[in-house]
Short mmCIF file of C-alpha atoms in Angstrom, two decimals:
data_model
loop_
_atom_site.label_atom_id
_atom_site.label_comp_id
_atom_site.label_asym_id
_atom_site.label_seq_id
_atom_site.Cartn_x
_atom_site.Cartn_y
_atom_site.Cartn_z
CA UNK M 1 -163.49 -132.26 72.84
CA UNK M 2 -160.78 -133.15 75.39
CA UNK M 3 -161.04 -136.53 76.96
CA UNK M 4 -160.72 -137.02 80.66
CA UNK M 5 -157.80 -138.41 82.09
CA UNK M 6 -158.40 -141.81 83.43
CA UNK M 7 -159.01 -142.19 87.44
CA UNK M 8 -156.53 -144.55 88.95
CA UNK M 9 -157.14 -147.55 91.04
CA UNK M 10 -153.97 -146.32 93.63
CA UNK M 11 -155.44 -142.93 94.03
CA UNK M 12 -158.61 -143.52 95.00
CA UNK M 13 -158.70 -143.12 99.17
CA UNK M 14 -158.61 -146.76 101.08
CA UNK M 15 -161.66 -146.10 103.02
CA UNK M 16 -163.90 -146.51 99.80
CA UNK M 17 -161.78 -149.50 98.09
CA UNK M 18 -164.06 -152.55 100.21
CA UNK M 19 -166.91 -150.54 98.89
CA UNK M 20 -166.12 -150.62 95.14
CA UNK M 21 -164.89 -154.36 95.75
CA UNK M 22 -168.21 -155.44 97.45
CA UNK M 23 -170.15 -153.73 93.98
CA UNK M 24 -171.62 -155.95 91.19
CA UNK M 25 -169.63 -156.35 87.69
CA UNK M 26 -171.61 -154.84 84.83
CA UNK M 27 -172.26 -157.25 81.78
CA UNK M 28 -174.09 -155.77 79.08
CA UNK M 29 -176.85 -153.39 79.64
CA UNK M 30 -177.51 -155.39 83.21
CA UNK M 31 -175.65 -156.52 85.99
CA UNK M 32 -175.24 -159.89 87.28
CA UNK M 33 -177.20 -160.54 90.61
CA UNK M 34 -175.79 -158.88 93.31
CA UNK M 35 -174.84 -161.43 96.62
CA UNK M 36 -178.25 -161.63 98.23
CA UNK M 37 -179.00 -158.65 100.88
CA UNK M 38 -180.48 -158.99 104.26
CA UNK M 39 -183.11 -157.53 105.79
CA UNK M 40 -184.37 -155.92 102.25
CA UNK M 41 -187.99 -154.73 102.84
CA UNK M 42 -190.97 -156.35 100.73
CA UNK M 43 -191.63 -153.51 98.33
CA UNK M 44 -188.07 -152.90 97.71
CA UNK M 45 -187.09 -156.61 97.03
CA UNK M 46 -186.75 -157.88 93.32
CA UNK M 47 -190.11 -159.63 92.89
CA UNK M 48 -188.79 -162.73 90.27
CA UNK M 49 -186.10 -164.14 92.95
CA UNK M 50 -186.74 -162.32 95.95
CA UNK M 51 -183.31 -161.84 97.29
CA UNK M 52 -181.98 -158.85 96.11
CA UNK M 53 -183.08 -154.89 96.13
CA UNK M 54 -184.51 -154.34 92.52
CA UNK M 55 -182.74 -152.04 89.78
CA UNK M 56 -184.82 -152.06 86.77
CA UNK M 57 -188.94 -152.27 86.24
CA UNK M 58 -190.55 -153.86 83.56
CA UNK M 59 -192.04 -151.45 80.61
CA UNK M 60 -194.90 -153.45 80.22
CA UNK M 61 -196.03 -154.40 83.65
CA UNK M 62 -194.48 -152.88 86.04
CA UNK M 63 -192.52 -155.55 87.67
CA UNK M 64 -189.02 -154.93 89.46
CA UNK M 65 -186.09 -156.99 88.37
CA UNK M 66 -183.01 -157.06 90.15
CA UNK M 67 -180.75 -158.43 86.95
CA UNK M 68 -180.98 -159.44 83.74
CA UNK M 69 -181.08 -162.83 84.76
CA UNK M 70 -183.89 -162.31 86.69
CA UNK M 71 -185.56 -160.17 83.98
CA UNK M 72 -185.68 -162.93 81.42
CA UNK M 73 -186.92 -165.30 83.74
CA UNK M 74 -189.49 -163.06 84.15
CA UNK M 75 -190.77 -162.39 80.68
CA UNK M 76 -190.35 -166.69 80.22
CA UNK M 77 -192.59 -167.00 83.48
CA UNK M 78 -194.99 -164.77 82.83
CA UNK M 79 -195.35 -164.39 78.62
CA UNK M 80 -194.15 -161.24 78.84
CA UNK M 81 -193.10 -158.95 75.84
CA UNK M 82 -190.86 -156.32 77.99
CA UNK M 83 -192.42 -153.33 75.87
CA UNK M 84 -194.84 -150.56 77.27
CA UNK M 85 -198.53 -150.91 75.65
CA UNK M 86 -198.64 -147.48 74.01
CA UNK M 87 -202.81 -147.94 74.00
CA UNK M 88 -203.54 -148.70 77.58
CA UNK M 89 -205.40 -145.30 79.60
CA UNK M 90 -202.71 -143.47 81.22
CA UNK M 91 -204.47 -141.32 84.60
CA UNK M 92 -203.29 -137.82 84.61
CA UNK M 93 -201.92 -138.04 87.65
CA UNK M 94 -199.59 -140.77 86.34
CA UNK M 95 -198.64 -139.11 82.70
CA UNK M 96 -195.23 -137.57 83.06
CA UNK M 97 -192.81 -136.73 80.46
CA UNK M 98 -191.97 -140.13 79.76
CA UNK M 99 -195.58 -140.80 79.08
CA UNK M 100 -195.17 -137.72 76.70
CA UNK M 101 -192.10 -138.71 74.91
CA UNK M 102 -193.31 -142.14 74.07
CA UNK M 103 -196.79 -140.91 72.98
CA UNK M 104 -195.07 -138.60 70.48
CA UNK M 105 -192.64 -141.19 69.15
CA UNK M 106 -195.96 -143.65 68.46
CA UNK M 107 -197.24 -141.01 66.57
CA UNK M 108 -194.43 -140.33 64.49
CA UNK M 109 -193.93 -143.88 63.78
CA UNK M 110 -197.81 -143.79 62.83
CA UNK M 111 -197.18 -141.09 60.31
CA UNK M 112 -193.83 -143.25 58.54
CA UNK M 113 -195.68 -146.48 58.30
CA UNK M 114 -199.17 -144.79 56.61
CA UNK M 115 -196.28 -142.33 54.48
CA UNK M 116 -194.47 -146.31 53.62
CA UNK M 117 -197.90 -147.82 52.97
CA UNK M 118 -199.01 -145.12 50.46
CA UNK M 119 -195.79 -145.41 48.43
CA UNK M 120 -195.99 -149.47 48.21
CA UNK M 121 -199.56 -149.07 47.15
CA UNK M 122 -200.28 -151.67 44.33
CA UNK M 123 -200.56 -149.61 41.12
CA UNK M 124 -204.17 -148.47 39.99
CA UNK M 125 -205.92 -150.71 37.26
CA UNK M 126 -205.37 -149.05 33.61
CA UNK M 127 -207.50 -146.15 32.73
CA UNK M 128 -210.45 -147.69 30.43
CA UNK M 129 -210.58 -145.97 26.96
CA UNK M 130 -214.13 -144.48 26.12
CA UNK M 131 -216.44 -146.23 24.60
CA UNK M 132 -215.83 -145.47 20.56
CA UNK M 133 -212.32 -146.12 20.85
CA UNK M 134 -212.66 -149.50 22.79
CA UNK M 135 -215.05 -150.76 20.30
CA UNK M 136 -212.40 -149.18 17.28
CA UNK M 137 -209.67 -151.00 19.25
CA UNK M 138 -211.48 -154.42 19.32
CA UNK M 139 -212.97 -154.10 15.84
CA UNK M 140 -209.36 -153.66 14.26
CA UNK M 141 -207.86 -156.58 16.67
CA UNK M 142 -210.77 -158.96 15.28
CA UNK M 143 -209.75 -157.81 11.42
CA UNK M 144 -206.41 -159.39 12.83
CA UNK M 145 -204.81 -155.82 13.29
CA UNK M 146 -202.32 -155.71 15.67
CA UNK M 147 -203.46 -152.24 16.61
CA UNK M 148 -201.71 -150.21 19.72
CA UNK M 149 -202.64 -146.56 20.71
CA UNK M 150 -200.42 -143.92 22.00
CA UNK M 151 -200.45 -141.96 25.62
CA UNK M 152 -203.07 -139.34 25.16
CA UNK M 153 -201.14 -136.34 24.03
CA UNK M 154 -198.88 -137.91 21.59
CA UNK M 155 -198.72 -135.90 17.96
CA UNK M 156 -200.03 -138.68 16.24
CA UNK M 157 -203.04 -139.32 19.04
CA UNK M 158 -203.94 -136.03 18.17
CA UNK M 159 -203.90 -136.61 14.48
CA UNK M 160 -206.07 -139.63 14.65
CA UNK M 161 -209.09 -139.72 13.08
CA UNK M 162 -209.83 -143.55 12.33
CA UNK M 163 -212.99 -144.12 13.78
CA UNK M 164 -215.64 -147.87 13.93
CA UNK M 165 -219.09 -146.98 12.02
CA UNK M 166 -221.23 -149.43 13.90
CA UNK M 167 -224.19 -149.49 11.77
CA UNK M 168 -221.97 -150.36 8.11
CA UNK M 169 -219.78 -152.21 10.90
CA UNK M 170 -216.83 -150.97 8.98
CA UNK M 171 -213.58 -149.13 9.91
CA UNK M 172 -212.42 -145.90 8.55
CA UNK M 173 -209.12 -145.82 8.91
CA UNK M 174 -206.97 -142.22 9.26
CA UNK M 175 -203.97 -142.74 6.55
CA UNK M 176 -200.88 -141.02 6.57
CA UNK M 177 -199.22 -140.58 2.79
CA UNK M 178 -195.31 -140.25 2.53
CA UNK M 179 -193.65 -139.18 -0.89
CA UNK M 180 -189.84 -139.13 -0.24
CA UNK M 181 -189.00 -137.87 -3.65
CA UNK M 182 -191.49 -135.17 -3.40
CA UNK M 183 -191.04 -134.16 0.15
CA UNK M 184 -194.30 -134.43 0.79
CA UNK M 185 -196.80 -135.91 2.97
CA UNK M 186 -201.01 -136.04 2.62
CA UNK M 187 -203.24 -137.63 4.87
CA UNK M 188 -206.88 -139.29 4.56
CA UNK M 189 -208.83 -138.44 7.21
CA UNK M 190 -211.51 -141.70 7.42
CA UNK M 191 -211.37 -144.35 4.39
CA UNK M 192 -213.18 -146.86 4.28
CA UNK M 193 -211.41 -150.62 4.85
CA UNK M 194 -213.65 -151.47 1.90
CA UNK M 195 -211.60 -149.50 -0.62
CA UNK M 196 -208.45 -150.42 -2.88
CA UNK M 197 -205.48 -149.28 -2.20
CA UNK M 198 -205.16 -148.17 -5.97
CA UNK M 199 -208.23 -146.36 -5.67
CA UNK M 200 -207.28 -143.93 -2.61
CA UNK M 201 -203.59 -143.35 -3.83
CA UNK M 202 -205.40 -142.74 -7.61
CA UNK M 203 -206.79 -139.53 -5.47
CA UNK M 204 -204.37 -137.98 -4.42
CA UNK M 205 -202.02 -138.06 -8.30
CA UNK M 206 -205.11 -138.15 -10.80
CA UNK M 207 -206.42 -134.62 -12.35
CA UNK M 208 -209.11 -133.68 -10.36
CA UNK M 209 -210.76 -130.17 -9.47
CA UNK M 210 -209.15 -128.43 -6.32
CA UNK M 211 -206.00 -130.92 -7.15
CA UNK M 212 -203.57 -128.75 -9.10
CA UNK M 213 -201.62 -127.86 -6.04
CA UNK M 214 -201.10 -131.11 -4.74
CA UNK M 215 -200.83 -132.73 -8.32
CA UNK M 216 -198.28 -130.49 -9.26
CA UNK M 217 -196.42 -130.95 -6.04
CA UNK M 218 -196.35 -135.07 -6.96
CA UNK M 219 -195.83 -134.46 -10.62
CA UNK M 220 -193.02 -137.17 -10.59
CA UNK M 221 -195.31 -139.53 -9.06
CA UNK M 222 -197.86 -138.43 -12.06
CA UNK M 223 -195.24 -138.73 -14.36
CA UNK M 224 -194.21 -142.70 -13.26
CA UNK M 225 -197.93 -143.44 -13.70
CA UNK M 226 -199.59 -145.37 -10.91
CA UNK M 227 -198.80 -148.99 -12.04
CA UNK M 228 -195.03 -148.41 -12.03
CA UNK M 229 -195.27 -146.62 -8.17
CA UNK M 230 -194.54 -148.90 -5.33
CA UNK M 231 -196.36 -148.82 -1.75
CA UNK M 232 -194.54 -149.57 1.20
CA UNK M 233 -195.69 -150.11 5.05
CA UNK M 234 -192.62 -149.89 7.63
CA UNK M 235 -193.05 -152.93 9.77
CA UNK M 236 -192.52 -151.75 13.70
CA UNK M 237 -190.37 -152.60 16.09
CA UNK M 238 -187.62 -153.28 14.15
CA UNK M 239 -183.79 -152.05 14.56
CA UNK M 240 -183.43 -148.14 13.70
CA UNK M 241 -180.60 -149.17 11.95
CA UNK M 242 -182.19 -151.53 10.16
CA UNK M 243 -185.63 -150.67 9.09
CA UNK M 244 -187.93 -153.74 6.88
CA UNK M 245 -190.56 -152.24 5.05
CA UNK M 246 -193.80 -154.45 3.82
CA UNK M 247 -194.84 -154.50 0.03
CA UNK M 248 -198.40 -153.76 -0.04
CA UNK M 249 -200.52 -154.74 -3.47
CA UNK M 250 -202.37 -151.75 -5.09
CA UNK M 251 -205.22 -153.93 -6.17
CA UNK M 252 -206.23 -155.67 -2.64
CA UNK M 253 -208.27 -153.50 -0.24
CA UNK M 254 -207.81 -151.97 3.10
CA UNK M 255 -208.57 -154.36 5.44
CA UNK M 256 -206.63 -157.59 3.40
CA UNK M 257 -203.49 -155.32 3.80
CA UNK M 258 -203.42 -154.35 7.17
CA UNK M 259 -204.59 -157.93 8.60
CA UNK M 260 -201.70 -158.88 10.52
CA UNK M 261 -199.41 -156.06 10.77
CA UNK M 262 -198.68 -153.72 13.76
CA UNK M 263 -200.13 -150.73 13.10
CA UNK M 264 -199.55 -147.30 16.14
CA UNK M 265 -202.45 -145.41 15.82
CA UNK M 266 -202.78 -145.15 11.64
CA UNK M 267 -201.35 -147.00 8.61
CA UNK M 268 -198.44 -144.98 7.60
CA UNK M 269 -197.88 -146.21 3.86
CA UNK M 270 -194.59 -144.82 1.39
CA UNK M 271 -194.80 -144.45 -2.15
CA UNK M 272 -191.88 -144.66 -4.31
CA UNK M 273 -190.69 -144.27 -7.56
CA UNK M 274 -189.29 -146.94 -9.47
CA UNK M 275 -185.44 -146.20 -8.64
CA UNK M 276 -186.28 -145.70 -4.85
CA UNK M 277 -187.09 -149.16 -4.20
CA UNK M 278 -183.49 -150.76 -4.35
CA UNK M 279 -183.13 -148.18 -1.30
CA UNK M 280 -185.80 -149.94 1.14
CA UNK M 281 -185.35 -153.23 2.94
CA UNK M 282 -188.21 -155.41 1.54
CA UNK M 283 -189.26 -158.41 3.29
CA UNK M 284 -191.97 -161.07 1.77
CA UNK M 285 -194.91 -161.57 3.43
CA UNK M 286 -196.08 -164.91 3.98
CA UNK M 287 -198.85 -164.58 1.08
CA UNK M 288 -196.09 -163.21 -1.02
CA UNK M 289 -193.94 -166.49 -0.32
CA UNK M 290 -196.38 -168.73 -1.06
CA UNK M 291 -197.26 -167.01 -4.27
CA UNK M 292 -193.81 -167.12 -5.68
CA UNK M 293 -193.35 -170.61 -4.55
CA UNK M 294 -196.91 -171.48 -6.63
CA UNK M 295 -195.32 -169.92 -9.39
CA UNK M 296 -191.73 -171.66 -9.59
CA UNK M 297 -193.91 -174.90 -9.40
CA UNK M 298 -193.40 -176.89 -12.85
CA UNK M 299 -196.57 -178.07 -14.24
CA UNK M 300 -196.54 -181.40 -13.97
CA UNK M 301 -199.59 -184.08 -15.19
CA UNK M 302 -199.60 -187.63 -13.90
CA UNK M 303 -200.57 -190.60 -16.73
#
């Protein structure tokens, strides 16, 4: 867009130069007070100072200013904000299209501050578990189970069957069974925290009837025997790249195992073979610690 050449002082005609001399300088959005004017009628007179025609009315209540000094004075004088109430009644008579405008740009802002509001809203209080698996979850956390649940929809959510028997007030627990040299992985629905570890892994390799398939599957686990296998508990949250594993005792039940340890849903135990184990990261348990120690310990007797 071309701009306009600029209108020169020297060509503008002499009889309107003491008329653009005699006008008021502009600073900023209002001009200084004019020199004062004689003979100004009443309702055309600047109502703070009284001296000069008025330029500018007040948004808020209606009074004429003739400058901006005059228009601060005026909100200082009389508490005055300078902005138009957008509630007050409006007489049809008096709405025009400035009445319009302004009514639609209060509505608008309306609609970005409820729109602002909703997205700032304080986030809702957790969704409360039902009533089985609350008393599950509080049951295992009293055992000293650091238990934690998955979102609903997770695999192993789905797969969870552990469930709180509050008459025995005992926990079946949903166990997942890993054989790495086999390839192979079995799961117990609900066993009871009651039972030995020995005893539920004794299942799954001893002859039984309907156990061929799965026997024969873990035949080098059968083979090993059960007193030479080794059970193993991954401990969570620790480095993928470096994974520690607790040693769980075949002869201690359930609920002494677990007591303690982070468990996500279900246990999640390994079984190895004898030459598998120098492949795992092992760490001691505190029991385990103070068992050794009680074992290094000379006998000693005092005369």
């Amino acid at each position: 867009m071309a701009r306009a050449p600029p209108i020169l002082v020297d060509s503008w005609p002499e009889s309107i130069l003491p008329e653009v001399a005699s006008m008021p300088v502009a600073t900023g959005e209002l001009a200084v007070p004019p020199d004062p004017t004689p003979d100004i009628p009443s309702e055309q007179q600047c109502h703070q100072c009284h001296e000069h025609a008025h330029r500018y009315r007040c948004p808020a209540c209606d009074i004429r200013t003739c400058s901006l000094a005059c228009t601060k004075a005026h909100k200082q004088d009389h508490a005055c904000t300078g902005k138009r109430s957008r509630t007050d009644m409006v007489t049809l008579s008096d709405f025009t299209e400035r009445q319009l405008l302004s009514d639609y740009k209060f509505l608008e802002e309306a609609a970005r501050l409820h729109d602002v509001a909703q997205r700032s809203e304080a986030p809702r209080p957790a969704r409360q578990l039902p009533l089985g698996l609350q008393n599950f979850v509080d049951e295992a956390q009293r055992r000293g189970v650091k238990y934690e649940l998955l979102p609903p929809g997770m695999q192993r959510r789905k797969q969870n069957s552990s469930r709180f028997d509050r008459r025995s007030r005992t926990i079946f627990w949903h166990i997942h069974w890993h054989f790495p040299a086999a390839k192979e992985s079995v799961h117990d629905l609900r066993v009871s925290e009651q039972t030995p570890l020995k005893q539920i892994l004794q299942q799954h390799i001893s002859l039984a009837p309907g156990n061929s398939v799965k026997r024969h599957a873990l035949r080098l686990y059968v083979e090993a025997g059960l007193e030479n296998l080794q059970i193993l508990m991954k401990k969570e949250y620790c480095p993928a790249n470096k994974p520690e594993f607790h040693h769980l005792d075949v002869d201690m039940f359930l609920r002494q195992l677990l007591s303690g340890k982070v468990v996500i849903e279900f246990p999640v135990l390994i079984v190895l073979l004898p030459e598998e184990k120098k492949n795992y990261s092992i760490m001691q348990d505190a029991a385990d610690v103070r068992e050794s120690n009680a074992k290094e310990e000379p006998f000693s007797t005092t005369l």
